[in-house]
Coordinates of C-alpha atoms and ligand atoms in Angstrom, one line a residue:
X1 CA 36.2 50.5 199.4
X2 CA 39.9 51.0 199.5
X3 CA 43.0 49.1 198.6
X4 CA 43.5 45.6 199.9
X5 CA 47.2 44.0 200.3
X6 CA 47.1 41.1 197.5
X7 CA 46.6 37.7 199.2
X8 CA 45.4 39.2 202.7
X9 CA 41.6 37.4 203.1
X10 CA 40.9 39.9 206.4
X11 CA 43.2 42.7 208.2
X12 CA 43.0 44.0 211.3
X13 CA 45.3 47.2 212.4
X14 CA 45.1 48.6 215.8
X15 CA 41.9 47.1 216.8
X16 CA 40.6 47.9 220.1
X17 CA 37.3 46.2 221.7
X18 CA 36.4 48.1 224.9
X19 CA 33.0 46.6 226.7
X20 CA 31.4 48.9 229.2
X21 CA 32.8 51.9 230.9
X22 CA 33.5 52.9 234.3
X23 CA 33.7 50.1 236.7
X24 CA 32.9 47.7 234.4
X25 CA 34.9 48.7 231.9
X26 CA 37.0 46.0 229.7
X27 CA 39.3 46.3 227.1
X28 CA 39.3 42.7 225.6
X29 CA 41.2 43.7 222.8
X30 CA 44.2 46.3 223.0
X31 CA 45.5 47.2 219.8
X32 CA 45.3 44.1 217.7
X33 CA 47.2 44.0 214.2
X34 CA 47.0 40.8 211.9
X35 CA 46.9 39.5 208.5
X36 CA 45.1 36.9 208.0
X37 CA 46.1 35.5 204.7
X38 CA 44.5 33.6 201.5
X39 CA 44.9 30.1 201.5
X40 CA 45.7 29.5 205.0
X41 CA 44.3 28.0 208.2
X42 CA 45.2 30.3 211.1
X43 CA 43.6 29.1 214.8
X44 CA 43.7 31.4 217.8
X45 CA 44.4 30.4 221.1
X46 CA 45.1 32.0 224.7
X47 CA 43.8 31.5 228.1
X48 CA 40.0 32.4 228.7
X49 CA 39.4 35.6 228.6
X50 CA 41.9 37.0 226.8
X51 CA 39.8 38.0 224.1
X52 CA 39.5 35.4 221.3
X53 CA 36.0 35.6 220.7
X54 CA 36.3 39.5 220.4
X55 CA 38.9 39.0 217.9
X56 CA 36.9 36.7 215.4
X57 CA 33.6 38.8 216.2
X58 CA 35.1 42.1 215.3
X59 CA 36.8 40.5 211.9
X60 CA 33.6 39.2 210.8
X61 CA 31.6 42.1 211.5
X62 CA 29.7 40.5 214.1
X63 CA 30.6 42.9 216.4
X64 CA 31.3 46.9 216.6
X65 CA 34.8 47.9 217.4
X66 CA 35.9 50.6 219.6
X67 CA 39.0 51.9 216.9
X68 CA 41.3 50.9 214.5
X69 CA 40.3 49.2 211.6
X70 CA 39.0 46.2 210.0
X71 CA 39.0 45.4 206.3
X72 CA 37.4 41.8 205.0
X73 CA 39.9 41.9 201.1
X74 CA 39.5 45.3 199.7
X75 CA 36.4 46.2 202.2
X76 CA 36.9 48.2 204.9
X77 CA 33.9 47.5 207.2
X78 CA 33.6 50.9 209.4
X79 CA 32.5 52.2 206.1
X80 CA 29.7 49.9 205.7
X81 CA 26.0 50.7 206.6
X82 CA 23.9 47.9 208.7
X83 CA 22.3 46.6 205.5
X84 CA 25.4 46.2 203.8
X85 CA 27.2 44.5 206.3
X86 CA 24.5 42.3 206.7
X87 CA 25.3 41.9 203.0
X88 CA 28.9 41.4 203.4
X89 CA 28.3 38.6 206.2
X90 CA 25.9 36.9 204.0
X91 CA 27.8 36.7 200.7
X92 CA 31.3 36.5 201.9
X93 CA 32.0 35.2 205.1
X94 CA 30.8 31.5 206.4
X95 CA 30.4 31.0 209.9
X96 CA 30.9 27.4 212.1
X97 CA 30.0 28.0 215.0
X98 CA 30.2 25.1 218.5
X99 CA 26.5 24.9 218.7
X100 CA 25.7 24.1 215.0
X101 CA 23.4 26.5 214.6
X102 CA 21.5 24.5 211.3
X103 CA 17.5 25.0 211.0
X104 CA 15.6 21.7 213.0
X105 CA 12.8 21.5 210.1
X106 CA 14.8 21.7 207.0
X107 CA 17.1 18.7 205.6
X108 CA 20.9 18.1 205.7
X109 CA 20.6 20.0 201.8
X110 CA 18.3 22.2 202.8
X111 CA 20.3 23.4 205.3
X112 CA 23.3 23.6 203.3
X113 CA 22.2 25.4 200.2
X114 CA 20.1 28.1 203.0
X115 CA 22.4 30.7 203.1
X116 CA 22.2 30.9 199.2
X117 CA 18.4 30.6 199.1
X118 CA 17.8 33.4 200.9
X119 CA 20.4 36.0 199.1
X120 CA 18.4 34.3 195.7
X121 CA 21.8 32.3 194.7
X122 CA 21.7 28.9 193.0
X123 CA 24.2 26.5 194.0
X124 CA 27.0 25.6 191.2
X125 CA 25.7 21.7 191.4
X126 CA 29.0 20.4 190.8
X127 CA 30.5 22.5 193.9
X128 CA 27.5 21.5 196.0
X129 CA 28.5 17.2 194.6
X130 CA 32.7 18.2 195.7
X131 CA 31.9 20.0 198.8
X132 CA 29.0 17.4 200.0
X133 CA 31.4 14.5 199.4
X134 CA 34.4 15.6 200.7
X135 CA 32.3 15.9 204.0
X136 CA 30.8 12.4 203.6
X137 CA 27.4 13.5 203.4
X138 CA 26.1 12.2 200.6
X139 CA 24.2 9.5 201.8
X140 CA 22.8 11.8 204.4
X141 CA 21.4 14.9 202.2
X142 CA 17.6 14.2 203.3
X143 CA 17.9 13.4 207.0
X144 CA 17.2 16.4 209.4
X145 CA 19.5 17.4 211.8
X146 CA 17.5 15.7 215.0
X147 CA 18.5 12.6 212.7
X148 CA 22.2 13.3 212.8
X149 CA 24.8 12.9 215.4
X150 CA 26.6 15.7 216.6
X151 CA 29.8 15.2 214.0
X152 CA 27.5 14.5 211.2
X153 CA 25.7 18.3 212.2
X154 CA 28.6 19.8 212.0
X155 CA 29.8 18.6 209.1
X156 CA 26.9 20.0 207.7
X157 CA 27.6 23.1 209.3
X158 CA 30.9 23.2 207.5
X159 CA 29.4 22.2 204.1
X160 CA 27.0 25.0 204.3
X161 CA 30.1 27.0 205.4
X162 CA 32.0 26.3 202.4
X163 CA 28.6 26.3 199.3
X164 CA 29.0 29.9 199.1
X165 CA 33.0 30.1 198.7
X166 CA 33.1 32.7 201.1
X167 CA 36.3 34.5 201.0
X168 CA 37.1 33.8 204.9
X169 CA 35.4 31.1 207.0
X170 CA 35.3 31.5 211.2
X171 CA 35.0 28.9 213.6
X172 CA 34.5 29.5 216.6
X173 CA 35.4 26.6 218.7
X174 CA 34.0 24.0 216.1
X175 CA 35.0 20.8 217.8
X176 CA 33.6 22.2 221.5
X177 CA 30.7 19.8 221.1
X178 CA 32.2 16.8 220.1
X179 CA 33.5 13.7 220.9
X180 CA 37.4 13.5 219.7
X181 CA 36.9 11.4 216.8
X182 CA 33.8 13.5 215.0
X183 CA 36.0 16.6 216.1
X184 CA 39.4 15.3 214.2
X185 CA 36.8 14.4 211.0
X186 CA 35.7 17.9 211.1
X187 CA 39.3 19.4 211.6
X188 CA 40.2 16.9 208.9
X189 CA 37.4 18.5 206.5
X190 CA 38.3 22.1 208.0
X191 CA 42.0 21.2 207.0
X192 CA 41.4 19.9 203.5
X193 CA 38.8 23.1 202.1
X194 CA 42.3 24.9 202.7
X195 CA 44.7 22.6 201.0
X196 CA 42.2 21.1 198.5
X197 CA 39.8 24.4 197.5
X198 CA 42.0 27.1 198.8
X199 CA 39.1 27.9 201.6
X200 CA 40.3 30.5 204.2
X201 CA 39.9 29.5 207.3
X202 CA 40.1 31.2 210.6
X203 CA 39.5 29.1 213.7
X204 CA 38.8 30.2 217.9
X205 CA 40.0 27.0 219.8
X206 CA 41.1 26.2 223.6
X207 CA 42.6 23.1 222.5
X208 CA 46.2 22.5 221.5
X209 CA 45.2 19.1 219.2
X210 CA 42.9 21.0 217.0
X211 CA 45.5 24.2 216.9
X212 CA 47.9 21.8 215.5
X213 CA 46.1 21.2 212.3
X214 CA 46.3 24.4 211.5
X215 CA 48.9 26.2 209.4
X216 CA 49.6 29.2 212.1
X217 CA 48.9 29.5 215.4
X218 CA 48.3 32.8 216.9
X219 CA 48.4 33.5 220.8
X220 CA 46.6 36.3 222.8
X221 CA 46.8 37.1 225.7
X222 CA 45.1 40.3 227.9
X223 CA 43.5 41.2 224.3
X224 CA 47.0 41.6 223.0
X225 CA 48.5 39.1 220.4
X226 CA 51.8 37.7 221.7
X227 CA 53.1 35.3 219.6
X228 CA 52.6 33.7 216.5
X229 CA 53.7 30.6 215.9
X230 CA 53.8 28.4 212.2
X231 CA 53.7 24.7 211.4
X232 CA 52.5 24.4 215.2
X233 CA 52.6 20.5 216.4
X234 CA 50.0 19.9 219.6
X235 CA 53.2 19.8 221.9
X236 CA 54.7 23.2 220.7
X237 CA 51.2 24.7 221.4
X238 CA 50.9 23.1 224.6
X239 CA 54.4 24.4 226.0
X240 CA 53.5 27.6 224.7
X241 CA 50.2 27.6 226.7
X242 CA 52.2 26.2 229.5
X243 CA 54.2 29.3 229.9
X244 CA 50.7 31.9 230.0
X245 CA 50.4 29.8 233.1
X246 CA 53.7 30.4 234.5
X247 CA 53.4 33.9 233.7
X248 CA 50.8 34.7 235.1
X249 CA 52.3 32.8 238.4
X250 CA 55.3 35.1 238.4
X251 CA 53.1 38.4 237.9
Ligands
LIG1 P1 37.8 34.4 225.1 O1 37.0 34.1 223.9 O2 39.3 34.4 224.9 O3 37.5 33.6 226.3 P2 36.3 36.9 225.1 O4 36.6 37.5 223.8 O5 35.0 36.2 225.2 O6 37.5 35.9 225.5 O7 36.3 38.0 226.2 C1 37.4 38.9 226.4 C2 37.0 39.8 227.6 O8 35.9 40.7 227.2 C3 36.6 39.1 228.8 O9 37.1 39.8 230.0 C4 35.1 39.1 228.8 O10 34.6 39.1 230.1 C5 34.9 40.5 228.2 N1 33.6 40.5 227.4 C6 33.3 39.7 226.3 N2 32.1 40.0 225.8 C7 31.6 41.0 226.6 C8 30.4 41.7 226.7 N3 29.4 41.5 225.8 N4 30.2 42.7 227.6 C9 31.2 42.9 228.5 N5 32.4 42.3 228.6 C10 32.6 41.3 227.6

């Protein structure tokens, strides 16, 4: 453990991801600082490639990094042992992830409430009702996924996100699977944890309509971050990506 900034969910400070060595050597990220900060819904975009994944796979301990550092609040996760940063992932990150990743034999519920079952944790019922309805899933708790569509999956995929009140959620491209409409609901829900329970919420997208429901916008590019934009609208995001492609024209 070491200090944490006040209000700063996850840091990263010079963080490096190099894959391979040799000829097939990568550096997908290239000295990456950022705060991501409490209370806020921060997406990260950039032209394929350019190291997004890396990013939000490095910040939630999914991944090793090659230097610099990582720290999830006051926890600095280099100094973390396999076990506890299986612990760590667990207890206080969620993850929503394209595919849905939600357990074929167990229920909408069962589902949610898995990650608390198996770190022994009893849902706070009254949580469980708020985050269950503001998803719409009420009417829905005992049907397995097979019996869902995709939206209603991963809404169910966010609720299970959100039971634990992780102190950062990443979602890594969580409307890639969707038709528009079930991907706007689940920005909408994605959108309101942060304004309504003060979620964190961190979000990998390709797509400038989803970016704009977010509070900040960050751009990457050649794992570097190059700009970072607030209050995005889909048009600002859009130009933005717009001129990646006419750099990389003139280059
Ligand atoms: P994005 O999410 O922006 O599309 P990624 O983070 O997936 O980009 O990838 C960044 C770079 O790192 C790419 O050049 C990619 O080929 C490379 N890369 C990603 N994962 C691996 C891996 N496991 N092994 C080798 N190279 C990888």
């Amino acid at each position: 453990m070491s200090a944490g900034a006040p209000g700063i969910a996850a840091r990263a400070v010079g963080l490096s991801k190099v894959y391979g060595s040799g000829d097939t050597r990568v550096v997908a990220l290239d000295g990456v600082s950022v705060d991501f900060r409490e209370g806020e819904f921060t997406a990260i975009m950039g032209p394929s490639g350019c190291g997004k994944s890396t990013l939000m796979h490095c910040v939630a301990g999914l991944d090793s990094i090659s230097s610099g550092s990582v720290r999830i609040g006051t926890t600095e996760l280099a100094t973390l042992g396999d076990r506890q940063l299986t612990m760590l992932r667990r207890d206080r990150i969620g993850f929503v992830f394209q595919a849905f990743n939600l357990l074929p034999t167990l229920t909408a519920l069962e589902n949610i409430t898995f990650p608390l079952t198996i770190a022994g944790r009893r849902p706070d019922p009254a949580w469980l009702d708020r985050v269950v309805s503001m998803v719409g899933l009420s009417q829905r708790l005992g049907h397995r996924p097979g019996q869902l569509s995709g939206g209603q999956q991963q809404r169910v995929a966010v609720a299970r996100a959100l039971v634990a009140r992780p102190q950062i959620i990443f979602a890594d491209e969580p409307t890639g699977n969707l038709d528009s409409r079930a991907g706007a609901e689940v920005l909408g829900f994605l959108r309101d944890s942060v304004r309504e329970l003060g979620q964190t919420v961190v979000m990998v997208t390709h797509d400038p309509v989803a970016a704009a429901c977010a509070d900040r916008v960050l751009f990457l590019s050649d794992g570097r971050l190059v700009d970072d934009m607030a209050r995005p609208t889909a048009e600002r995001v859009l130009d933005r990506m717009k001129a990646f492609d006419a750099e990389v024209r003139t280059t």
